[in-house]
Coordinates of C-alpha atoms in Angstrom, one line a residue:
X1130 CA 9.3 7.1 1.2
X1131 CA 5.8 5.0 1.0
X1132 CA 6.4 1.5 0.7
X1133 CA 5.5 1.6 -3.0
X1134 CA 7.8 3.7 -4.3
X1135 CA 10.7 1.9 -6.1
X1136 CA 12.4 5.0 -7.3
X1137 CA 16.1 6.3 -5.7
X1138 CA 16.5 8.9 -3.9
X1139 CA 19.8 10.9 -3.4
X1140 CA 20.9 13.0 -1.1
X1141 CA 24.1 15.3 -1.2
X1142 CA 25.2 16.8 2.6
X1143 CA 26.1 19.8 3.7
X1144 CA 30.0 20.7 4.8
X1145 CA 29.5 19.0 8.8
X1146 CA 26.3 17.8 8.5
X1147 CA 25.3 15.1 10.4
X1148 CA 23.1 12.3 9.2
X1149 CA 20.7 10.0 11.6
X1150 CA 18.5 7.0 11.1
X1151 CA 15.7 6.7 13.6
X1152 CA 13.2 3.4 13.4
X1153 CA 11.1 1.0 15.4
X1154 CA 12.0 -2.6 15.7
X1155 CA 9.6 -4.6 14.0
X1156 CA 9.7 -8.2 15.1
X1157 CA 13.5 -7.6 16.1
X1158 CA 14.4 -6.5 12.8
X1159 CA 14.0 -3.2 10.7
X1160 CA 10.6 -2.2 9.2
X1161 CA 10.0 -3.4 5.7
X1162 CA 9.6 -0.2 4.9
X1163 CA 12.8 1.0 6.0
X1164 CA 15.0 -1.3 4.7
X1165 CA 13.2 -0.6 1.3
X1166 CA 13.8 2.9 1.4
X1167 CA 17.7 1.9 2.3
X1168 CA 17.8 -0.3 -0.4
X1169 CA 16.8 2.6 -3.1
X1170 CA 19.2 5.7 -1.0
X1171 CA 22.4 6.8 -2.1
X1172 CA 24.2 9.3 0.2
X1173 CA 26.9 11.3 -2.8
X1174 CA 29.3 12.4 0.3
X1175 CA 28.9 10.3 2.9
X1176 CA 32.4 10.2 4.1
X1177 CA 33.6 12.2 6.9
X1178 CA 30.1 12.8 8.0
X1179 CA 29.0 11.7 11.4
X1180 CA 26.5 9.1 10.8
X1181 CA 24.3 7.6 13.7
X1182 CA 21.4 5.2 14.5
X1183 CA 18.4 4.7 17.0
X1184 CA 15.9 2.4 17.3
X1185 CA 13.0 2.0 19.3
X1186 CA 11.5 -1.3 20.9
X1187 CA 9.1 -2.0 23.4
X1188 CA 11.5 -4.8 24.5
X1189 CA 14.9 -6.2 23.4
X1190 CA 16.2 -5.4 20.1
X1191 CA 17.7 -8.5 18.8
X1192 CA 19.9 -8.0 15.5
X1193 CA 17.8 -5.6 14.5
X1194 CA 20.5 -3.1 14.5
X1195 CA 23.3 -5.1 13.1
X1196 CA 20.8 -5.8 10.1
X1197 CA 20.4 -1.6 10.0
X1198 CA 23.9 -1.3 9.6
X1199 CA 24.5 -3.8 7.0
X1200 CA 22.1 -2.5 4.9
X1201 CA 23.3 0.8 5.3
X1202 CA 27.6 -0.5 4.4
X1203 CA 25.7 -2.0 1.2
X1204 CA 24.7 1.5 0.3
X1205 CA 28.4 2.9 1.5
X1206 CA 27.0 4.7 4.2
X1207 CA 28.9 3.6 7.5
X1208 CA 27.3 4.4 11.1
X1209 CA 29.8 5.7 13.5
X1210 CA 27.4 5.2 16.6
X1211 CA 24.4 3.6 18.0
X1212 CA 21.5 3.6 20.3
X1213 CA 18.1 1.5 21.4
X1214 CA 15.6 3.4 23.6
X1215 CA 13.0 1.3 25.4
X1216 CA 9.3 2.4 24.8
X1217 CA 6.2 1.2 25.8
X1218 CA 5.2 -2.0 23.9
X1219 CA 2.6 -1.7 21.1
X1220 CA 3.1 -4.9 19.8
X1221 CA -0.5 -7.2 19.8
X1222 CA -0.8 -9.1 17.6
X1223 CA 0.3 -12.7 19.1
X1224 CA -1.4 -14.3 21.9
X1225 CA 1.1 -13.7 25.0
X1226 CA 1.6 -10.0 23.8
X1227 CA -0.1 -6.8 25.2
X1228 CA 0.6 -3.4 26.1
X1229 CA 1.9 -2.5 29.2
X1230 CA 0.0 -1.3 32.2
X1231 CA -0.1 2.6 32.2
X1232 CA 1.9 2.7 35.3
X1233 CA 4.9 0.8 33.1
X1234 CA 3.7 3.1 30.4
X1235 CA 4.9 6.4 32.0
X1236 CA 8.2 5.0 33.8
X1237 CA 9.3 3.8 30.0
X1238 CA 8.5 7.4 28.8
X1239 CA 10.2 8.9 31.7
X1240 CA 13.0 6.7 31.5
X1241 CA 13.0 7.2 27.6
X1242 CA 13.1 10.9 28.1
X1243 CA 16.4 11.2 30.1
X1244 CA 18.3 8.4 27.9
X1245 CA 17.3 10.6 25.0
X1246 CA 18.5 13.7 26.6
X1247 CA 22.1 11.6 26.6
X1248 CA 21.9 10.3 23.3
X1249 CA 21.4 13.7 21.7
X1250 CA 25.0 15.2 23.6
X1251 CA 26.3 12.1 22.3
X1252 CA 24.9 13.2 18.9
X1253 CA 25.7 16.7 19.0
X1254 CA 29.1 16.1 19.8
X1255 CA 30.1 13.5 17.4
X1256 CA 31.2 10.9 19.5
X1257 CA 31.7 7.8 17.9
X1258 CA 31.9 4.3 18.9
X1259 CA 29.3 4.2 21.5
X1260 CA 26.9 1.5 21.4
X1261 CA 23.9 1.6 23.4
X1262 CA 21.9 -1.1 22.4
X1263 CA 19.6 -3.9 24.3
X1264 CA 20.1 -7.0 22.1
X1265 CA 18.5 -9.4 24.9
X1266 CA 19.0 -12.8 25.5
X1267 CA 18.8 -14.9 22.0
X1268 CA 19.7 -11.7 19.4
X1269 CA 20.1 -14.3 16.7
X1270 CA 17.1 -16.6 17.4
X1271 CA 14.9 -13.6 17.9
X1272 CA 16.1 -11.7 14.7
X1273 CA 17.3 -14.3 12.3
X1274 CA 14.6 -17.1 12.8
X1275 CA 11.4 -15.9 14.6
X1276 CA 12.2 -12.1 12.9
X1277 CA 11.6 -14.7 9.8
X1278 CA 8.8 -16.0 10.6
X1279 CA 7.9 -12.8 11.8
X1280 CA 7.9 -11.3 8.2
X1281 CA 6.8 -14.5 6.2
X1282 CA 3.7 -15.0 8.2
X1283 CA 2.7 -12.3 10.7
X1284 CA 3.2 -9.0 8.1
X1285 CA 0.0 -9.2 6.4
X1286 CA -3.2 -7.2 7.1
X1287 CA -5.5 -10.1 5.7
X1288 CA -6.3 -10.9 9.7
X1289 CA -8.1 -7.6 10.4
X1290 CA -11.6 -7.0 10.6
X1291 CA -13.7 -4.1 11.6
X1292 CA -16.5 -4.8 14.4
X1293 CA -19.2 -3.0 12.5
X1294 CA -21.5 -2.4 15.6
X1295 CA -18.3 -0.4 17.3
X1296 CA -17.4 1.5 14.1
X1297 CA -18.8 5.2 14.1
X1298 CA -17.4 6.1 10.7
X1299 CA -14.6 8.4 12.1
X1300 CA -11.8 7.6 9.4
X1301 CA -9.2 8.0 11.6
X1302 CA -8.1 4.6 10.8
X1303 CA -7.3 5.8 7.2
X1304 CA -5.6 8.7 7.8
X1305 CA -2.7 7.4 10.3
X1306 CA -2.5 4.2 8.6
X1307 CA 1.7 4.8 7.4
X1308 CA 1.2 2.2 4.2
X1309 CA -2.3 3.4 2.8
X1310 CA -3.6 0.2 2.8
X1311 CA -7.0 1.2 4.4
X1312 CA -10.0 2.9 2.5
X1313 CA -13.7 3.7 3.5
X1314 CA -16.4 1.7 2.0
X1315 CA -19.9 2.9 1.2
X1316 CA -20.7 2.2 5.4
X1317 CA -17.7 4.4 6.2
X1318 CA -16.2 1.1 7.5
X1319 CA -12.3 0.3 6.4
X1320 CA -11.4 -1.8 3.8
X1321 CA -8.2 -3.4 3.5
X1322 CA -5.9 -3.5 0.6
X1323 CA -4.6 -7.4 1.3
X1324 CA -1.5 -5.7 -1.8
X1325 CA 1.7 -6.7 0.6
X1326 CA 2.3 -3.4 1.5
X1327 CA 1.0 -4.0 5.0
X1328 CA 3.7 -3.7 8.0
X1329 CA 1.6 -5.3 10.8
X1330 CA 2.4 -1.6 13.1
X1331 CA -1.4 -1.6 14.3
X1332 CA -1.1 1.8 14.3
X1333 CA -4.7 2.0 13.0
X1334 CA -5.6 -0.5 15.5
X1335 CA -4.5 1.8 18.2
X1336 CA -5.6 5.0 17.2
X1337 CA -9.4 3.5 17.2
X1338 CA -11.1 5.6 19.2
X1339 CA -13.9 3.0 20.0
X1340 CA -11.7 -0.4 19.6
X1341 CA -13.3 -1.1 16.4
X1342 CA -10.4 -2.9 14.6
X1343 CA -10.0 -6.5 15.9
X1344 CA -6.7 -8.7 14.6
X1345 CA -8.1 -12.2 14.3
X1346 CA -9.2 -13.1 17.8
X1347 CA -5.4 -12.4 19.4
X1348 CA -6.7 -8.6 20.2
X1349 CA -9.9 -9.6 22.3
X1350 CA -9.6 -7.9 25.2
X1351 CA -6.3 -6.2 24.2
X1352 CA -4.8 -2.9 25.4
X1353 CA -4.5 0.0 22.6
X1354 CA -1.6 2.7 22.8
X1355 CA 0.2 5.6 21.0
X1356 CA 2.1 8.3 21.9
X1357 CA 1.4 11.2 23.4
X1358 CA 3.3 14.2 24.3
X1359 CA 3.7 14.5 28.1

């Protein structure tokens, strides 16, 4: 569901189904996006369905999860199970945050990859009442009051900017952006929407081929990364 989209959407499951929530921690809390889309799902036969829950984070994952699952209990969908997986940070857009090396890069992946392997027997078999989750540290402090601040003042697009001498025009930028706040101009340069739909996921940011996409002055200099398969 696109971020704009108010409408509900219902769901009735098949006899055994399973049903799974999968999402990256943004600012150790759910995307914006996701708990919007939770907010507006209704699940008819929920009960007696094995229900679970992964997130990905480059780092800890606060309350992130807890905040999943009460959003899902409002809807009267209850998880049974649930997992973090640790994958390379993509996360830039404060000062002390980066990427990580390549080297920390593919031990993440490869670690990622077995964990996975684990969580999906875990899955297939319906076991319930495992939690595999990294909350760090401070869970609260991180999700409750800098996950706050987080949203209030860092989800907003208004800080990037295109270097025009880098930018060859490509439109990749458009294309993966997740929110469609990004169009072309008459240069073939982006243009963003500043409409509040933004999540701050630097995916285009990324995915530029030529570093053309700056956030403020916090990405000078900055690592870009995305996955890729093997």
């Amino acid at each position: 569901m696109s971020p704009r989209q108010a409408e509900d959407v219902s769901y009735d499951l098949e006899p055994g189904e399973r049903v799974g929530f999968c999402f990256p921690v943004h600012g150790w809390r759910p995307p914006l996006s996701v708990r919007r889309f939770v907010g507006h799902l209704r699940i008819n036969n929920s009960t007696g369905h094995h229900c679970w829950a992964l997130c990905t984070a480059g780092d800890t994952v606060g309350e992130a999860m807890d905040m999943m699952c009460a959003d899902l209990a409002a809807r009267d969908i209850y998880v049974n199970s649930t997992y973090s997986l640790l994958m390379p940070e993509s996360y830039v857009g404060l000062p002390f945050m980066d990427v990580d090396t390549p080297e920390r890069e593919c031990e993440k992946k490869a670690v990622a990859a077995a964990t996975l392997e684990r969580y999906a027997q875990f899955i297939k078999d319906r076991v319930k009442d495992e939690c595999h989750i990294v909350r760090g540290r401070w869970p609260r402090v991180n999700s409750r009051f800098i996950g706050h601040v987080f949203v209030k003042h860092l989800v907003t697009d208004r800080p990037f900017h295109v270097k025009a001498d880098r930018c060859v025009g490509c439109g990749l930028c458009e294309k993966v952006c997740p929110t469609h706040t990004i169009t072309i101009d008459d240069n073939a340069h982006p243009q963003w929407s500043h409409d509040g739909q933004c999540l701050s996921c630097f995916a285009f940011y990324h995915h530029c081929p030529h570093h053309a996409i700056e956030y403020g002055r916090r990405t000078r200099k900055k690592g870009q990364y995305y996955y890729v398969e093997g």
